[in-house]
Tab-separated table of C-alpha atoms in Angstrom:
chain	number	residue	atom	x	y	z
A	40	MET	CA	4.820	-9.092	-48.331
A	41	ASN	CA	3.813	-12.653	-47.500
A	42	LYS	CA	2.598	-13.926	-44.152
A	43	LYS	CA	6.007	-15.287	-43.168
A	44	GLU	CA	7.625	-11.930	-43.736
A	45	GLU	CA	4.943	-10.206	-41.635
A	46	GLU	CA	5.570	-12.465	-38.667
A	47	CYS	CA	8.232	-11.333	-36.271
A	48	SER	CA	9.809	-13.644	-33.730
A	49	ILE	CA	10.686	-12.087	-30.395
A	50	SER	CA	14.171	-13.529	-30.799
A	51	THR	CA	14.784	-11.110	-33.694
A	52	LEU	CA	14.028	-7.992	-31.665
A	53	PRO	CA	17.095	-5.818	-31.077
A	54	GLU	CA	18.877	-5.926	-27.736
A	55	GLU	CA	18.218	-2.205	-27.190
A	56	LEU	CA	14.460	-2.793	-27.285
A	57	TRP	CA	14.651	-5.510	-24.602
A	58	ALA	CA	16.667	-3.142	-22.418
A	59	VAL	CA	13.910	-0.521	-22.718
A	60	ILE	CA	11.231	-3.119	-21.925
A	61	GLY	CA	13.173	-4.274	-18.867
A	62	GLN	CA	13.436	-0.718	-17.544
A	63	LYS	CA	9.639	-0.400	-17.645
A	64	LEU	CA	9.121	-3.264	-15.191
A	65	ASN	CA	7.965	-1.760	-11.914
A	66	THR	CA	7.615	-4.711	-9.527
A	67	THR	CA	10.278	-6.954	-8.044
A	68	ILE	CA	8.549	-10.159	-9.046
A	69	HIS	CA	8.223	-9.057	-12.698
A	70	VAL	CA	11.914	-8.100	-12.815
A	71	ILE	CA	12.809	-11.549	-11.482
A	72	GLN	CA	10.582	-13.200	-14.089
A	73	PHE	CA	12.215	-11.166	-16.867
A	74	ARG	CA	15.765	-11.966	-15.697
A	75	SER	CA	14.932	-15.666	-15.399
A	76	THR	CA	14.189	-16.026	-19.104
A	77	CYS	CA	17.727	-16.157	-20.505
A	78	SER	CA	21.287	-14.958	-19.965
A	79	LEU	CA	20.822	-12.037	-22.389
A	80	TRP	CA	17.823	-10.620	-20.535
A	81	ARG	CA	19.559	-11.212	-17.212
A	82	SER	CA	22.515	-9.121	-18.436
A	83	LEU	CA	20.261	-6.283	-19.598
A	84	VAL	CA	18.338	-5.723	-16.373
A	85	PRO	CA	20.065	-5.554	-12.963
A	86	LEU	CA	18.591	-6.996	-9.810
A	87	PRO	CA	16.043	-4.624	-8.290
A	88	PRO	CA	17.475	-2.588	-5.399
A	89	SER	CA	16.447	-3.751	-1.966
A	90	SER	CA	13.530	-1.666	-0.725
A	91	PRO	CA	13.863	-0.140	2.755
A	92	ASN	CA	10.305	-1.319	3.365
A	93	LEU	CA	11.303	-4.993	3.160
A	94	CYS	CA	12.786	-4.947	6.648
A	95	ILE	CA	12.068	-2.060	9.053
A	96	PRO	CA	13.923	-2.056	12.405
A	97	HIS	CA	11.486	-1.750	15.295
A	98	HIS	CA	12.569	-1.997	18.932
A	99	LEU	CA	14.459	-5.278	19.299
A	100	CYS	CA	12.696	-6.796	16.303
A	101	SER	CA	12.082	-6.055	12.627
A	102	LEU	CA	8.945	-5.514	10.605
A	103	LEU	CA	9.187	-7.784	7.587
A	104	GLN	CA	7.135	-7.065	4.495
A	105	THR	CA	5.212	-9.992	3.003
A	106	LYS	CA	2.933	-10.056	-0.012
A	107	ILE	CA	0.044	-12.180	-1.202
A	108	TYR	CA	-0.087	-12.813	-4.947
A	109	ARG	CA	-2.506	-14.618	-7.153
A	110	ILE	CA	-0.992	-16.653	-9.962
A	111	GLN	CA	-2.558	-18.123	-13.098
A	112	SER	CA	-1.052	-20.729	-15.365
A	113	LEU	CA	-0.204	-19.581	-18.892
A	114	SER	CA	-0.555	-23.151	-20.167
A	115	HIS	CA	-3.134	-23.657	-22.884
A	116	ASP	CA	-3.282	-27.412	-22.484
A	117	HIS	CA	-6.928	-28.207	-21.746
A	118	ASN	CA	-6.582	-31.976	-21.958
A	119	PRO	CA	-9.076	-33.268	-19.329
A	120	SER	CA	-6.823	-36.251	-18.638
A	121	THR	CA	-4.198	-33.903	-17.156
A	122	SER	CA	-5.938	-32.444	-14.159
A	123	THR	CA	-3.145	-30.037	-13.275
A	124	SER	CA	-3.172	-28.219	-16.615
A	125	SER	CA	-6.945	-28.139	-16.986
A	126	SER	CA	-7.502	-26.905	-13.452
A	127	CYS	CA	-4.776	-24.248	-13.435
A	128	SER	CA	-5.198	-22.819	-16.923
A	129	ASN	CA	-8.210	-20.608	-16.294
A	130	LYS	CA	-8.266	-20.226	-12.509
A	131	TRP	CA	-5.996	-18.565	-9.978
A	132	TRP	CA	-3.898	-19.863	-7.084
A	133	LEU	CA	-2.802	-17.907	-4.031
A	134	ILE	CA	0.770	-17.727	-2.778
A	135	LYS	CA	2.286	-15.762	0.075
A	136	VAL	CA	5.855	-14.560	-0.433
A	137	PHE	CA	8.603	-12.689	1.341
A	138	GLN	CA	11.850	-11.428	-0.132
A	139	ASP	CA	15.185	-11.727	1.640
A	140	PRO	CA	16.221	-8.071	2.217
A	141	ASN	CA	19.831	-9.043	1.453
A	142	SER	CA	19.068	-10.556	-1.943
A	143	SER	CA	16.356	-11.051	-4.533
A	144	LYS	CA	15.473	-14.516	-3.254
A	145	LEU	CA	11.794	-15.176	-2.695
A	146	TYR	CA	10.427	-17.603	-0.126
A	147	LEU	CA	6.968	-19.061	0.270
A	148	LEU	CA	4.872	-18.751	3.420
A	149	ASP	CA	1.879	-20.704	4.593
A	150	LEU	CA	-1.216	-18.601	3.931
A	151	PHE	CA	-2.881	-19.580	7.209
A	152	THR	CA	-0.030	-19.887	9.711
A	153	ASN	CA	2.520	-17.454	8.192
A	154	GLU	CA	5.264	-20.054	8.636
A	155	ARG	CA	7.896	-20.716	6.004
A	156	LEU	CA	7.047	-23.662	3.792
A	157	THR	CA	9.644	-26.382	4.160
A	158	ILE	CA	7.814	-29.286	2.578
A	159	GLU	CA	9.881	-31.652	0.472
A	160	GLU	CA	8.558	-30.279	-2.815
A	161	THR	CA	9.929	-26.784	-2.178
A	162	MET	CA	13.318	-28.134	-1.088
A	163	GLU	CA	13.847	-30.523	-4.012
A	164	ASN	CA	12.534	-28.255	-6.759
A	165	SER	CA	12.863	-24.691	-7.961
A	166	LEU	CA	10.088	-22.132	-7.809
A	167	ASN	CA	9.102	-21.488	-11.408
A	168	LEU	CA	7.059	-18.332	-12.012
A	169	MET	CA	7.839	-18.053	-15.714
A	170	ASN	CA	4.791	-20.143	-16.574
A	171	PHE	CA	2.406	-17.921	-14.622
A	172	ARG	CA	0.623	-14.619	-14.793
A	173	VAL	CA	1.303	-12.913	-11.446
A	174	GLU	CA	-0.790	-10.206	-9.755
A	175	GLU	CA	-0.149	-8.642	-6.350
A	176	LEU	CA	-3.173	-8.578	-4.029
A	177	PHE	CA	-2.038	-7.453	-0.573
A	178	GLU	CA	0.987	-6.099	1.249
A	179	LEU	CA	1.403	-7.081	4.916
A	180	TYR	CA	3.930	-6.814	7.732
A	181	THR	CA	5.088	-9.416	10.219
A	182	LEU	CA	6.993	-8.736	13.434
A	183	CYS	CA	10.118	-10.907	13.334
A	184	LEU	CA	13.079	-11.496	15.596
A	185	LYS	CA	16.059	-9.414	14.600
A	186	VAL	CA	19.062	-11.352	13.327
A	187	GLU	CA	22.257	-9.290	13.154
A	188	THR	CA	24.560	-11.592	11.172
A	189	ASP	CA	22.148	-13.097	8.677
A	190	PHE	CA	18.546	-12.815	7.630
A	191	SER	CA	16.026	-15.267	9.036
A	192	PHE	CA	12.237	-15.269	8.911
A	193	GLU	CA	11.249	-15.927	12.523
A	194	PRO	CA	7.829	-14.413	13.292
A	195	SER	CA	7.162	-13.397	16.859
A	196	SER	CA	5.142	-16.076	18.614
A	197	TYR	CA	3.528	-13.392	20.776
A	198	VAL	CA	2.296	-10.807	18.239
A	199	CYS	CA	-0.523	-12.002	15.977
A	200	LYS	CA	-1.217	-9.054	13.710
A	201	VAL	CA	0.609	-5.835	12.770
A	202	ILE	CA	-0.663	-2.719	10.996
A	203	LEU	CA	1.496	0.213	9.897
A	204	PHE	CA	-0.384	3.499	9.947
A	205	SER	CA	0.947	6.913	8.936
A	206	VAL	CA	-0.572	10.163	10.169
A	207	GLU	CA	0.858	13.685	10.463
A	208	ASP	CA	4.445	12.628	9.640
A	209	ARG	CA	4.244	9.798	12.189
A	210	CYS	CA	4.541	6.136	11.265
A	211	MET	CA	2.700	4.160	13.918
A	212	VAL	CA	2.787	0.438	14.565
A	213	PHE	CA	-0.326	-1.254	15.946
A	214	GLU	CA	0.461	-4.678	17.417
A	215	LEU	CA	-2.268	-7.103	18.504
A	216	ASP	CA	-0.780	-9.828	20.674
A	217	CYS	CA	-1.926	-13.311	21.628
A	218	ASP	CA	-3.319	-12.009	24.925
A	219	GLU	CA	-5.714	-9.770	22.945
A	220	ILE	CA	-3.912	-6.590	24.034
A	221	LEU	CA	-3.315	-3.849	21.454
A	222	THR	CA	-0.185	-1.719	21.776
A	223	VAL	CA	0.798	1.330	19.720
A	224	SER	CA	4.280	2.728	19.158
A	225	ASP	CA	6.158	4.943	16.720
A	226	ILE	CA	8.821	3.387	14.514
A	227	GLY	CA	12.242	4.163	15.925
A	228	LYS	CA	10.929	4.985	19.392
A	229	ASN	CA	10.719	2.711	22.421
A	230	LYS	CA	7.655	4.323	23.969
A	231	THR	CA	4.656	2.003	23.770
A	232	THR	CA	1.026	2.761	24.600
A	233	VAL	CA	-1.461	0.087	25.601
A	234	LEU	CA	-4.993	0.881	24.481
A	235	LYS	CA	-7.438	0.902	27.376
A	236	ASP	CA	-11.153	1.423	27.749
A	237	ASP	CA	-12.807	4.400	29.464
A	238	GLY	CA	-12.417	2.726	32.824
A	239	GLU	CA	-8.632	2.618	32.334
A	240	GLU	CA	-8.748	-1.164	32.172
A	241	ASN	CA	-6.991	-3.108	29.434
A	242	LYS	CA	-9.265	-3.463	26.435
A	243	TYR	CA	-9.307	-7.044	25.169
A	244	LEU	CA	-9.600	-7.160	21.388
A	245	ASP	CA	-9.923	-10.004	18.920
A	246	ASP	CA	-8.949	-8.416	15.603
A	247	ILE	CA	-7.745	-5.268	13.855
A	248	ILE	CA	-8.093	-3.933	10.303
A	249	LEU	CA	-7.204	-0.874	8.220
A	250	TYR	CA	-10.449	0.308	6.639
A	251	LYS	CA	-10.995	3.511	4.649
A	252	GLY	CA	-7.942	5.205	6.102
A	253	GLN	CA	-8.718	4.380	9.742
A	254	VAL	CA	-7.727	1.584	12.117
A	255	TYR	CA	-10.683	-0.463	13.378
A	256	VAL	CA	-10.817	-3.137	16.087
A	257	VAL	CA	-13.417	-5.565	17.403
A	258	ASP	CA	-13.819	-6.602	21.036
A	259	LYS	CA	-14.960	-9.873	22.588
A	260	MET	CA	-18.624	-8.829	22.304
A	261	GLY	CA	-18.390	-8.272	18.571
A	262	THR	CA	-18.479	-4.469	18.872
A	263	LEU	CA	-16.458	-2.423	16.372
A	264	PHE	CA	-14.405	0.630	17.347
A	265	TRP	CA	-12.214	2.984	15.355
A	266	ILE	CA	-9.053	4.392	16.876
A	267	ASN	CA	-8.470	8.123	17.060
A	268	ALA	CA	-4.813	8.215	15.981
A	269	SER	CA	-4.136	11.514	17.772
A	270	SER	CA	-5.612	10.697	21.181
A	271	LEU	CA	-5.385	6.878	20.871
A	272	LYS	CA	-8.928	6.658	22.180
A	273	LEU	CA	-11.400	4.009	21.090
A	274	VAL	CA	-14.535	5.405	19.445
A	275	GLN	CA	-17.483	3.024	19.267
A	276	PHE	CA	-18.494	2.515	15.635
A	277	SER	CA	-21.162	-0.183	15.863
A	278	PRO	CA	-23.826	-1.281	18.313
A	279	ILE	CA	-23.161	-4.295	20.503
A	280	ASN	CA	-23.768	-7.503	18.600
A	281	LEU	CA	-26.498	-9.159	20.662
A	282	TRP	CA	-26.133	-12.493	18.832
A	283	CYS	CA	-22.442	-12.602	19.740
A	284	GLU	CA	-23.102	-11.557	23.318
A	285	GLU	CA	-25.597	-14.375	23.811
A	286	ASN	CA	-23.518	-17.167	22.250
A	287	ILE	CA	-20.155	-16.064	23.651
A	288	GLN	CA	-21.490	-16.813	27.118
A	289	LYS	CA	-22.006	-20.436	26.006
A	290	TRP	CA	-18.964	-21.156	23.814
A	291	ASP	CA	-15.421	-19.960	23.386
A	292	SER	CA	-15.055	-17.846	20.286
A	293	ASP	CA	-12.626	-16.025	18.034
A	294	ILE	CA	-13.888	-12.907	16.217
A	295	ASN	CA	-12.408	-11.760	12.897
A	296	ILE	CA	-13.016	-8.634	10.796
A	297	VAL	CA	-13.332	-8.901	7.008
A	298	GLU	CA	-13.855	-6.117	4.492
A	299	TYR	CA	-15.965	-6.978	1.474
A	300	ASP	CA	-17.909	-4.860	-1.040
A	301	GLY	CA	-17.006	-1.729	0.968
A	302	ASN	CA	-18.626	-3.061	4.137
A	303	LEU	CA	-17.324	-4.540	7.372
A	304	TYR	CA	-18.199	-8.071	8.411
A	305	VAL	CA	-17.370	-9.970	11.581
A	306	VAL	CA	-16.856	-13.728	11.421
A	307	VAL	CA	-17.285	-15.508	14.731
A	308	LEU	CA	-15.529	-18.866	15.028
A	309	TYR	CA	-17.054	-21.011	17.773
A	310	ASN	CA	-15.930	-24.507	18.716
A	311	VAL	CA	-18.645	-26.159	16.679
A	312	PHE	CA	-19.952	-23.610	14.157
A	313	VAL	CA	-19.350	-20.260	12.440
A	314	GLU	CA	-21.510	-17.134	12.249
A	315	VAL	CA	-21.147	-14.138	9.929
A	316	PHE	CA	-22.541	-10.663	10.564
A	317	LYS	CA	-22.598	-7.586	8.339
A	318	LEU	CA	-22.691	-4.080	9.787
A	319	ASP	CA	-25.475	-2.035	8.226
A	320	GLN	CA	-23.815	1.372	8.656
A	321	GLU	CA	-26.817	3.321	7.377
A	322	TRP	CA	-29.204	1.910	9.991
A	323	GLY	CA	-26.601	1.165	12.660
A	324	LYS	CA	-27.450	-2.498	13.153
A	325	TRP	CA	-26.019	-5.961	12.645
A	326	LEU	CA	-27.379	-8.314	9.991
A	327	ASN	CA	-26.981	-12.072	10.392
A	328	VAL	CA	-25.597	-13.292	7.058
A	329	LYS	CA	-26.523	-16.800	5.919
A	330	ASP	CA	-25.441	-16.527	2.290
A	331	LEU	CA	-22.333	-14.791	0.918
A	332	GLY	CA	-23.355	-15.654	-2.616
A	333	ASP	CA	-20.385	-16.517	-4.820
A	334	VAL	CA	-17.914	-15.126	-2.280
A	335	SER	CA	-15.874	-16.902	0.399
A	336	PHE	CA	-13.821	-15.457	3.271
A	337	VAL	CA	-10.244	-16.488	4.069
A	338	LEU	CA	-9.027	-16.018	7.658
A	339	GLY	CA	-5.260	-16.123	8.148
A	340	THR	CA	-2.964	-15.406	11.058
A	341	ASP	CA	-2.188	-11.883	9.890
A	342	SER	CA	-4.759	-11.172	7.182
A	343	ASN	CA	-8.431	-11.721	6.371
A	344	PHE	CA	-9.885	-11.200	2.909
A	345	ALA	CA	-12.706	-12.110	0.530
A	346	LEU	CA	-12.431	-14.109	-2.711
A	347	LEU	CA	-14.754	-14.623	-5.642
A	348	ALA	CA	-14.847	-18.405	-5.350
A	349	LYS	CA	-15.291	-19.233	-9.032
A	350	ASP	CA	-11.996	-17.506	-9.863
A	351	TYR	CA	-9.860	-19.793	-7.674
A	352	TYR	CA	-8.954	-23.434	-8.031
A	353	GLY	CA	-10.875	-25.660	-5.610
A	354	CYS	CA	-12.529	-22.753	-3.796
A	355	GLU	CA	-16.201	-23.218	-2.881
A	356	ARG	CA	-18.742	-20.406	-2.708
A	357	ASN	CA	-20.394	-19.250	0.521
A	358	CYS	CA	-17.656	-20.705	2.732
A	359	ILE	CA	-15.279	-19.613	5.485
A	360	TYR	CA	-11.702	-20.893	5.168
A	361	TYR	CA	-9.556	-20.981	8.308
A	362	SER	CA	-6.742	-23.141	9.725
A	363	TYR	CA	-7.010	-25.710	6.906
A	364	PHE	CA	-10.772	-26.018	7.391
A	365	CYS	CA	-13.689	-25.024	5.210
A	366	PHE	CA	-17.020	-24.170	6.852
A	367	SER	CA	-20.034	-24.000	4.545
A	368	LEU	CA	-22.665	-21.443	5.525
A	369	GLU	CA	-25.112	-23.292	3.295
A	370	ASN	CA	-25.160	-26.577	5.206
A	371	SER	CA	-23.317	-25.542	8.420
A	372	MET	CA	-20.762	-28.304	7.868
A	373	SER	CA	-17.004	-28.139	8.297
A	374	LYS	CA	-14.386	-30.189	6.448
A	375	PRO	CA	-10.585	-30.208	6.019
A	376	CYS	CA	-9.187	-28.315	3.050
A	377	ASN	CA	-5.840	-27.617	1.438
A	378	ILE	CA	-6.920	-25.719	-1.674
A	379	PHE	CA	-4.351	-22.952	-1.350
A	380	TRP	CA	-1.305	-25.192	-1.519
A	381	PRO	CA	0.385	-26.447	-3.555
A	382	CYS	CA	-0.294	-25.538	-7.148
A	383	PRO	CA	0.876	-28.695	-8.992
A	384	THR	CA	2.684	-26.841	-11.778
A	385	LEU	CA	4.404	-24.212	-9.645
A	386	PHE	CA	7.683	-26.131	-9.372
A	387	HIS	CA	10.045	-27.819	-11.783
A	388	PRO	CA	13.115	-29.986	-11.061
A	389	LYS	CA	16.277	-28.020	-10.259
A	390	ASN	CA	18.396	-29.928	-12.746
A	391	LYS	CA	16.219	-28.952	-15.701
C-alpha cells in the first residue's frame, strides 16, 4: 500500500461515523462549532436543548448564566508581517459569552463591565469560532430584568455580584449590591435576609467569592469572613488588615478578593495606587505582596481571577487589570489597556 492509499481524507468518512462523533460532543459551544462546518454535519446533530440553568426565574428578575472562555487561533501562519496571525497562533484570548435561552445564539459581553458588546465590528461581521480552539474557564450568573415577551440581556444596575450556593437541598442566592449590602434568599421564595454584624447593624462588604465550598466576603477594613449557610452568621476568617485600615482612612478604596494557587488574596484599589495582600492561613497574618511573578489578576464587575500572563496575548506579568487599566506592581504605574478585546481574527464578513 502506497502513501496515498494510506492517507484518508475526512471527507471520505462515512456519514454514520460523523453522527457518532457529533453525539459525543458535550458542550453547547462545541456542538455549535460542529454544526457550523457544513450542511451535512448540521443535519446530523440537532441544536443542543436549552439548559434550565441558562435563565433561572428569581423574584421579579432572572439569573442569567454567562461563561468565560479562552480561545486560541488554529492558524499556523507565523509570518511576522501579519501581526494578527503571529500573535494569536500560540497565545489565548478571553471572551465572555451568554446564550439566548430561546435559541442557540451566542452573544459577547464586555469582560470588565458585563455589558453587551455592540461595537461596529460585532454588528457588521459574524462571530467565527471555527478557527479557534475553545476552552471554558468559568461559569457565572448575572441578575437581569425579566422580559416576558422576548429575551433581553439587561443586568440589574443595583446588584454587582451574584453567587449561587447549594446546601442541604436548598439553592441560595447571595446578592452583593452597589450599596455594599449582602442579601440572601432561596430561589423561588420571596423571603430575603440581609446579613448583619453582631451588633445587628448592616454589614458593609466590598466583595464576595466562592472558595473551597464556602462563601467568603471581605469588609471595608480588608477582613475576610466566611458565611455559615445554616445560621447566615459571619465568621471571621482572617485578622484585620492593618495596612488597609491605615490607608483607608486617607483614601477611598475598593477591595476585591482573588483566589490564586489555592490561597486568598485581597486587591485594594485606591484612587492613585493598588496594593495586594495574601492571607497566610497557617500563621494567620497578612503578607504585603509586591511581586506576583508571572501571574496577573483580572478584576471584573462580577468575577475576579488570575492568569498566567505569558499564555495570553498582550498580557503583562505582575499586573492588576481593572476597568480598562493596567497597574504594574513592579513600577507602581498605571496605564490604559484593551488587551482582552477584540481578537483581530475572531470575526469574518457575513457575506463570506
